[in-house]
mmCIF file of C-alpha atoms in Angstrom:
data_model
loop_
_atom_site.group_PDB
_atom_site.id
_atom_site.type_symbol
_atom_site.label_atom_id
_atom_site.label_comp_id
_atom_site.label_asym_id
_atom_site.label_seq_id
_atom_site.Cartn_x
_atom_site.Cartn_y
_atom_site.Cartn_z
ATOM 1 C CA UNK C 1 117.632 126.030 -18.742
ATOM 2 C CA UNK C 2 116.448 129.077 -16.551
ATOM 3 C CA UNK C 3 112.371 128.706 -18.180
ATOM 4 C CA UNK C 4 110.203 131.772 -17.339
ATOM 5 C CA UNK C 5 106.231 130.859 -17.448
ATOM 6 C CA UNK C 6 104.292 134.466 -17.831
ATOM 7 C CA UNK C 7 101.204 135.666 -19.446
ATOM 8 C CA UNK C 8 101.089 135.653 -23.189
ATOM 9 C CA UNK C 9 101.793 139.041 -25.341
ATOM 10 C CA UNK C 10 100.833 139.894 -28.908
ATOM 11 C CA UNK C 11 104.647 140.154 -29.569
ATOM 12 C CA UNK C 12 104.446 136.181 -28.703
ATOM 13 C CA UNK C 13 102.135 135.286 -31.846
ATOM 14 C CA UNK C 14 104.870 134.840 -34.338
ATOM 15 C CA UNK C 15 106.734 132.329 -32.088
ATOM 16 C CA UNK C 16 103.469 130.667 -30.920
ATOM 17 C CA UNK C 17 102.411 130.027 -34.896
ATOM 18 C CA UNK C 18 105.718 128.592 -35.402
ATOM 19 C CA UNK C 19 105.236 126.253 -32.749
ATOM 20 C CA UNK C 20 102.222 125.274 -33.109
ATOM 21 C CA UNK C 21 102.930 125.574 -37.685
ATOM 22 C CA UNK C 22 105.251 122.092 -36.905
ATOM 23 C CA UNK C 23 102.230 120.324 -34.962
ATOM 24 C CA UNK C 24 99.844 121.172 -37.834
ATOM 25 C CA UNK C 25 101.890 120.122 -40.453
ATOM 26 C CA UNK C 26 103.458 116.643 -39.180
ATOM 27 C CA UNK C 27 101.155 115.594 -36.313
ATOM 28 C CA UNK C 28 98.042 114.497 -35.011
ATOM 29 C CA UNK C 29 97.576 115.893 -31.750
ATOM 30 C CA UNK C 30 95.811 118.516 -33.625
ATOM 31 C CA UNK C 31 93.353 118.274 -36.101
ATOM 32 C CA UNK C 32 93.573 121.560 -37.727
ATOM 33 C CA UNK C 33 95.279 121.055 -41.342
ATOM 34 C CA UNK C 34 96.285 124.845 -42.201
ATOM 35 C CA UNK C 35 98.508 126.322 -39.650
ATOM 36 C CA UNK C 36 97.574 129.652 -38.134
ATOM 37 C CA UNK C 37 98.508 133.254 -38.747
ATOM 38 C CA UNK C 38 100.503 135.351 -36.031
ATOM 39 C CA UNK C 39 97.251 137.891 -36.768
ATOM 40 C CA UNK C 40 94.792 135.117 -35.473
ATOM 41 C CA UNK C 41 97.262 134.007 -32.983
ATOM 42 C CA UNK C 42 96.821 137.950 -31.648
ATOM 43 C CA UNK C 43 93.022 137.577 -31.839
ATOM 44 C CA UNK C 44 93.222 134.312 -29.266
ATOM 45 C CA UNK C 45 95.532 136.266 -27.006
ATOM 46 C CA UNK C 46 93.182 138.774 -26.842
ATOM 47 C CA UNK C 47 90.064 136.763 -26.605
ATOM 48 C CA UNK C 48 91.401 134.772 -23.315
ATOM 49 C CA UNK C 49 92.308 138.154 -21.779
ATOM 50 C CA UNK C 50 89.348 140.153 -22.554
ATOM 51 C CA UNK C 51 87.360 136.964 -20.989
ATOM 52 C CA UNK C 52 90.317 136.628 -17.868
ATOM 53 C CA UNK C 53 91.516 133.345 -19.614
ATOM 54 C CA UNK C 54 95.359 132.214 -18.930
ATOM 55 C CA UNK C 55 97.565 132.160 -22.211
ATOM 56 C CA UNK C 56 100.506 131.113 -20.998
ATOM 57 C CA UNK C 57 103.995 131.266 -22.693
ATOM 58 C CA UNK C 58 107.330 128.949 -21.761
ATOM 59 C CA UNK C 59 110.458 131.514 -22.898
ATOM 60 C CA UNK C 60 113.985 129.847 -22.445
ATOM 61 C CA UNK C 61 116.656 132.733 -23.191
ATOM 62 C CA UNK C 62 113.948 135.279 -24.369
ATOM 63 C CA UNK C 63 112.672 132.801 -26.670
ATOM 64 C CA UNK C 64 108.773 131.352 -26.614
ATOM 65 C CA UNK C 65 109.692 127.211 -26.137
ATOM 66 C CA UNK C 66 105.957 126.500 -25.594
ATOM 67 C CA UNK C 67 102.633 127.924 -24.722
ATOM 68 C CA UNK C 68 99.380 127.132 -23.173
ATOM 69 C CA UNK C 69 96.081 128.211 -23.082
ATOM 70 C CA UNK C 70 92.557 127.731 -21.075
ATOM 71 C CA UNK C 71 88.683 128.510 -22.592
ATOM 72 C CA UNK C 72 85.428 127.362 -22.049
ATOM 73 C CA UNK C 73 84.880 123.984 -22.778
ATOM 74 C CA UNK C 74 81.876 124.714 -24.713
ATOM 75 C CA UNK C 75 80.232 128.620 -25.556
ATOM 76 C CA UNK C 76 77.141 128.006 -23.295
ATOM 77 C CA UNK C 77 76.380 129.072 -20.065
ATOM 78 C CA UNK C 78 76.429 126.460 -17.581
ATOM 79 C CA UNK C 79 79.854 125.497 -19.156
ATOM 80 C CA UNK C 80 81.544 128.388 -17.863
ATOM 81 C CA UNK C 81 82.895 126.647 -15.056
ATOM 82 C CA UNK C 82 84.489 124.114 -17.087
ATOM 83 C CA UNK C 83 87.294 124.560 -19.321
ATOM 84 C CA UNK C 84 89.480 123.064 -22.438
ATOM 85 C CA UNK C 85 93.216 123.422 -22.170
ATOM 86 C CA UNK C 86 95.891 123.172 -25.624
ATOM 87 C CA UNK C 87 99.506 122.793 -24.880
ATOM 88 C CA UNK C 88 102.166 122.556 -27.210
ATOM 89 C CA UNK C 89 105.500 122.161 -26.489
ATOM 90 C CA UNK C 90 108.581 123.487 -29.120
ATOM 91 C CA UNK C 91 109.271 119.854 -31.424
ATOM 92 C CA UNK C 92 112.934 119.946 -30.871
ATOM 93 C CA UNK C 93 112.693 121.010 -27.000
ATOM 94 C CA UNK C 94 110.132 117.750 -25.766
ATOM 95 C CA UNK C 95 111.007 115.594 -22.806
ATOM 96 C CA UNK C 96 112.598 118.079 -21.237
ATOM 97 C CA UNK C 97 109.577 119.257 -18.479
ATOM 98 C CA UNK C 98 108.768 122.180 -20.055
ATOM 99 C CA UNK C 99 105.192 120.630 -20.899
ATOM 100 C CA UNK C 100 104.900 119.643 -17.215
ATOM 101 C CA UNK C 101 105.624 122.865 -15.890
ATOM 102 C CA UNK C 102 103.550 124.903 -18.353
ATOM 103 C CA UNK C 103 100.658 122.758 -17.585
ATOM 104 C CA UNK C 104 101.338 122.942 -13.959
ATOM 105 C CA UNK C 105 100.874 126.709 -14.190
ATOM 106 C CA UNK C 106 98.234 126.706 -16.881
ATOM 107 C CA UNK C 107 95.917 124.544 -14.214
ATOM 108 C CA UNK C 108 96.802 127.119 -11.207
ATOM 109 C CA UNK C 109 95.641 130.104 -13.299
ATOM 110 C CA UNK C 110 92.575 128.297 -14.719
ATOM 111 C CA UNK C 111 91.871 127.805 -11.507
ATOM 112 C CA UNK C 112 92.375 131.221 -10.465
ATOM 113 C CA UNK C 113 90.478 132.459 -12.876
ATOM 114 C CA UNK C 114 86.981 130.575 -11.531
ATOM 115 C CA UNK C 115 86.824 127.279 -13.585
ATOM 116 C CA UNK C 116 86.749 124.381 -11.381
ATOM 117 C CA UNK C 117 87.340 121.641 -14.197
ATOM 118 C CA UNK C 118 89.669 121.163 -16.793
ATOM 119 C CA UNK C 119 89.663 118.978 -19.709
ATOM 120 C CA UNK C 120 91.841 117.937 -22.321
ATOM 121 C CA UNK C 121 90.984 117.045 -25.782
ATOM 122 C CA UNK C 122 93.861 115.027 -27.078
ATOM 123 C CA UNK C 123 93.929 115.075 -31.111
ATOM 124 C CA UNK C 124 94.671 111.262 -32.446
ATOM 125 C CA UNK C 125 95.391 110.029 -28.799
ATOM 126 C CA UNK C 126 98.963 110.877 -28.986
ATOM 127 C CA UNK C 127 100.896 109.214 -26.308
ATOM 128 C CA UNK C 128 103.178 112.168 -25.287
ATOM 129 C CA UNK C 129 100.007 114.239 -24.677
ATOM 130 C CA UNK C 130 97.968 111.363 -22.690
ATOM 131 C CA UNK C 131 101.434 111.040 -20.470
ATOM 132 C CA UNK C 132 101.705 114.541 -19.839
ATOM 133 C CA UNK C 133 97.698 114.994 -18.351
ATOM 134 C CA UNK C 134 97.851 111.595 -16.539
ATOM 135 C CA UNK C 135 101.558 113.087 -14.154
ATOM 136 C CA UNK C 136 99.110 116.018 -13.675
ATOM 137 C CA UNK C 137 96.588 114.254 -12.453
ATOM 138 C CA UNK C 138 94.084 114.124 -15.555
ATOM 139 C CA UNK C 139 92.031 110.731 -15.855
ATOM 140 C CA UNK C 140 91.148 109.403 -18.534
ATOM 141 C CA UNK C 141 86.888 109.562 -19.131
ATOM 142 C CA UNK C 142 86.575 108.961 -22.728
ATOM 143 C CA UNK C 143 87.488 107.925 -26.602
ATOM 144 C CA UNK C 144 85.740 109.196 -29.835
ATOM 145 C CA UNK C 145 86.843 106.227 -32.214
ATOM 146 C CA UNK C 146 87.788 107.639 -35.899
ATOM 147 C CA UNK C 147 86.513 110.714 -35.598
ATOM 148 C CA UNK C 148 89.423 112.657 -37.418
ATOM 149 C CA UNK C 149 91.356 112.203 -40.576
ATOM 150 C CA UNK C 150 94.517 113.534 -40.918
ATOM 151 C CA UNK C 151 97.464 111.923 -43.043
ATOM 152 C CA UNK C 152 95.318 109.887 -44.721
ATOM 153 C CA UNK C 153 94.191 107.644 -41.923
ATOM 154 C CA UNK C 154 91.362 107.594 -39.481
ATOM 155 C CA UNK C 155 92.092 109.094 -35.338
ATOM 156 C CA UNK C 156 90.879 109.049 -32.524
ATOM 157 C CA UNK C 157 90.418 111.733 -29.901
ATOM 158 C CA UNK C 158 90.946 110.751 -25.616
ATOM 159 C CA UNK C 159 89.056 112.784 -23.150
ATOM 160 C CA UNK C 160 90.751 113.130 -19.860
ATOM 161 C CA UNK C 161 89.814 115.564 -17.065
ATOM 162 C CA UNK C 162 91.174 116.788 -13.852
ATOM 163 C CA UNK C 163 88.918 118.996 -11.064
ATOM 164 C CA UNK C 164 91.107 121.984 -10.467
ATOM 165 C CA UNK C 165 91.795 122.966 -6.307
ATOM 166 C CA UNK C 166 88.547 121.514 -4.746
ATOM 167 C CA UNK C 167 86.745 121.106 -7.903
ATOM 168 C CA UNK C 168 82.727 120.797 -7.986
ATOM 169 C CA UNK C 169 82.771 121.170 -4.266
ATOM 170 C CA UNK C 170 83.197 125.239 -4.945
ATOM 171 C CA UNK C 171 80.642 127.542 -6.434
ATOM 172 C CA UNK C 172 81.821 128.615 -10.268
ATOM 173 C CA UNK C 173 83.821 131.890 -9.662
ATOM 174 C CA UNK C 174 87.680 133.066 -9.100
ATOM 175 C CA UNK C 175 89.373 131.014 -6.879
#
């Protein structure tokens, strides 16, 4: 597998919906229940550049095997030096590091690009996504019990955060 990690392009947003189509559609890590359009894949793209956000695709052979993006945690401003990352990982190409590399970058460029926290919001707790954070150095800080329902049953949703380089130490700003 030679992966390539590199910026995200509107010419990605038909892979990326497909990806992220199968995650919507049989799992829980997220809650969203309609999968979304290449168009409003485009718009997100272009929303983390235009605010110097990392969007981050995996390509294997030419081909988008996973992507990864960073925004503010929350649309305020003393927020802005905090940030939410989603990761998702082609279903038939898990286990096989991509999601540890991708993530690896994703938290490098986050960092570069001033936030000094990062934190995951992982959709009904799923194990493979709580694994993933914890080799990266996330810890776990918090559990919202049955605050989703997808598939007909009740989920919960695990905080876990990680300080990126030096963390509150540093004054909000690029690295």
């Amino acid at each position: 597998m030679a992966l390539t990690i590199r910026p995200a392009q509107p010419g990605d947003s038909a892979a990326i919906a497909a990806i992220y189509a199968v995650h919507v559609l049989t799992g829980t890590a997220t809650f969203d229940t309609v999968p979304r359009t290449p168009a409003e894949i485009t718009t997100r793209i272009a929303e983390c550049r235009s605010r110097g956000w990392p969007f981050l695709v995996a390509e294997d052979a030419g081909q988008p095997v996973g992507y990864a993006y960073a925004t503010q945690l929350r649309d305020r401003p003393a927020y802005a030096a905090t940030c939410e990352d989603s990761i998702y990982v082609a279903a038939d190409r898990t286990g096989q590091g991509i999601g540890s590399r991708l993530l690896a970058a994703l938290c490098g460029a986050a960092e570069e690009a001033g936030f000094r926290q990062m934190i995951a919001v992982i959709g009904g707790g799923e194990p493979a996504s709580v694994a993933l954070h914890g080799r990266l150095g996330f810890r776990h800080v918090g559990r919202l019990h049955a605050v989703g329902h997808k598939f007909g049953r009740w989920l919960d949703t695990v905080y876990m955060q990680r300080a990126l380089g030096e963390g509150n130490p540093l004054p909000p700003g690029p690295a």
